[in-house]
Amino acid sequence: MNKIGFGGGCHWCTEGVFLSLQGVDKVEQGFIASLGEETGFSEAVIVHYNPKKIPLSVLTEIHLLTHKSTSNHSMRSKYRSAVYVYSKAQYEEVGIILKDLQRQFTKPLVTKILFFDVFKDSEDQFKNYYYSNPNKPFCKTFIAPKLKLLLSRFSEYVKPTDQTF
């Protein structure tokens, strides 16, 4: 298993997206701080995945398409658009992936590549939020559309049990 961190929007949404994917073994929901420029905590997830089943490029593309990755809105400190890496090699790989994926967007990506430093776990009541509360208005309004995007663009990676969001 490999791991990578993703931050961009609400971690309930991000967790729901990545829990729905084949090749993702575990998603840790919480807050990540990085080394260097972005040392404050921001909502994020750590995704443990099997690169033979789902490549990092696909995970990164899904991440960019399921949050406002081209918007520097006022909540960016709470919802930092980032990929948190664990090694220099991973940093370089994500850099190549982001450069390639930029072609899909008309505006520049604001997503940063940051070195992971510290993780704080979410409270248990918020973990697995979508799958525990799919009928809540927040889930229907914000998470379900992201999951529908997964089905329309990445169906081959969606877990068979999750084919009907």
XYZ file of C-alpha atoms in Angstrom, residues 1-164:
164
model
C 0.000 0.000 0.000
C 1.056 3.557 -0.778
C -0.354 6.644 0.881
C -0.945 10.240 -0.149
C -2.780 13.158 1.446
C -5.467 15.229 -0.265
C -7.047 18.461 0.887
C -9.364 20.745 -0.970
C -12.839 20.916 0.396
C -14.729 19.529 3.313
C -13.079 16.348 4.522
C -16.490 14.648 4.712
C -16.750 15.091 0.946
C -13.169 14.104 0.249
C -13.468 11.003 2.425
C -16.709 9.920 0.701
C -15.119 10.252 -2.731
C -12.019 8.197 -1.958
C -13.866 5.542 0.093
C -15.863 4.797 -3.068
C -12.850 3.758 -5.123
C -11.459 0.317 -5.851
C -7.832 0.051 -4.850
C -8.330 2.401 -1.905
C -7.883 0.339 1.215
C -8.301 3.010 3.869
C -9.116 6.717 4.179
C -8.146 8.650 7.285
C -10.214 11.805 7.761
C -8.868 14.739 9.709
C -6.522 17.679 9.511
C -3.056 17.870 7.943
C -0.255 20.341 8.518
C 2.720 20.441 6.198
C 6.347 21.336 6.393
C 7.425 24.714 5.045
C 4.944 27.323 3.910
C 1.613 25.802 5.038
C 2.214 24.672 8.609
C -1.323 25.316 9.873
C -3.835 22.477 9.955
C -6.357 22.186 7.118
C -9.147 19.672 6.473
C -7.788 16.711 4.535
C -7.623 12.939 4.188
C -4.856 10.387 3.959
C -5.586 7.824 1.258
C -3.987 4.374 1.470
C -4.104 2.825 -1.982
C -2.795 0.035 -4.162
C -1.107 1.624 -7.204
C -1.618 -1.604 -9.179
C -5.383 -1.120 -8.866
C -5.624 2.671 -9.044
C -2.752 4.878 -10.181
C -1.740 8.059 -8.392
C -2.533 9.986 -11.572
C -6.174 8.846 -11.405
C -6.438 9.633 -7.683
C -5.027 13.100 -8.332
C -7.351 13.741 -11.271
C -10.354 12.703 -9.174
C -9.160 14.990 -6.400
C -8.856 17.983 -8.738
C -12.297 17.389 -10.262
C -14.112 16.973 -6.934
C -13.164 20.268 -5.320
C -12.582 23.850 -6.475
C -8.985 23.276 -7.530
C -8.781 26.491 -9.574
C -10.368 28.824 -7.010
C -8.475 30.811 -4.385
C -11.602 31.481 -2.310
C -11.737 33.001 1.172
C -11.863 29.612 2.936
C -8.563 28.297 1.503
C -6.851 28.204 4.911
C -9.518 25.804 6.210
C -9.869 23.998 2.881
C -6.356 24.118 1.422
C -6.146 22.735 -2.109
C -3.188 20.406 -1.716
C -1.588 17.073 -2.352
C 0.455 16.051 0.682
C 3.446 13.902 -0.212
C 5.723 11.708 1.867
C 8.906 11.703 -0.220
C 10.854 13.700 -2.781
C 10.076 11.039 -5.414
C 6.350 11.376 -4.698
C 6.704 15.182 -4.887
C 8.257 14.931 -8.327
C 5.660 12.417 -9.550
C 2.758 14.607 -8.398
C 4.396 17.634 -10.036
C 4.419 15.845 -13.392
C 0.829 14.681 -12.889
C -0.422 18.193 -12.040
C 1.372 19.710 -15.015
C -0.258 17.133 -17.293
C -3.730 17.557 -15.730
C -3.583 21.362 -15.997
C -4.537 20.906 -19.677
C -8.046 19.882 -18.577
C -8.668 23.235 -16.903
C -9.155 26.693 -18.400
C -7.935 28.426 -15.212
C -4.648 27.707 -13.434
C -4.738 25.081 -10.696
C -4.180 26.495 -7.211
C -3.420 23.038 -5.809
C -0.090 22.946 -3.985
C 2.242 20.011 -3.489
C 3.245 20.028 0.166
C 5.342 17.741 2.312
C 3.259 16.000 4.968
C 4.167 16.812 8.565
C 1.393 16.088 11.076
C -2.079 14.526 11.030
C -4.883 15.038 13.569
C -7.759 12.570 13.373
C -11.376 13.759 13.110
C -13.788 12.936 15.875
C -15.407 9.509 15.427
C -18.869 11.013 14.877
C -17.635 12.623 11.630
C -15.823 9.634 10.152
C -17.460 7.776 7.270
C -19.933 10.647 7.234
C -21.460 10.093 3.807
C -21.963 6.353 4.130
C -23.421 6.781 7.626
C -25.734 9.652 6.577
C -26.454 9.478 2.815
C -29.907 11.011 3.179
C -28.858 14.070 5.166
C -29.248 17.320 3.182
C -25.495 18.047 3.300
C -24.701 14.643 1.796
C -27.346 14.967 -0.913
C -26.322 18.522 -1.791
C -22.527 18.354 -1.650
C -21.248 14.771 -1.625
C -23.703 12.895 -3.887
C -22.907 15.077 -6.949
C -19.204 14.291 -6.537
C -19.981 10.586 -6.376
C -22.124 10.866 -9.503
C -19.146 12.467 -11.231
C -17.123 9.398 -10.243
C -19.679 7.142 -11.899
C -19.804 9.188 -15.071
C -16.034 9.706 -15.531
C -14.312 6.982 -13.493
C -16.804 4.098 -13.304
C -14.085 1.477 -13.819
C -12.576 2.568 -10.484
C -15.801 2.792 -8.460
C -16.425 -0.102 -6.081
C -19.150 -2.399 -7.449
C -21.199 -1.891 -4.260
C -21.223 1.866 -4.880
C -22.524 1.912 -8.459
C -25.859 3.501 -7.459
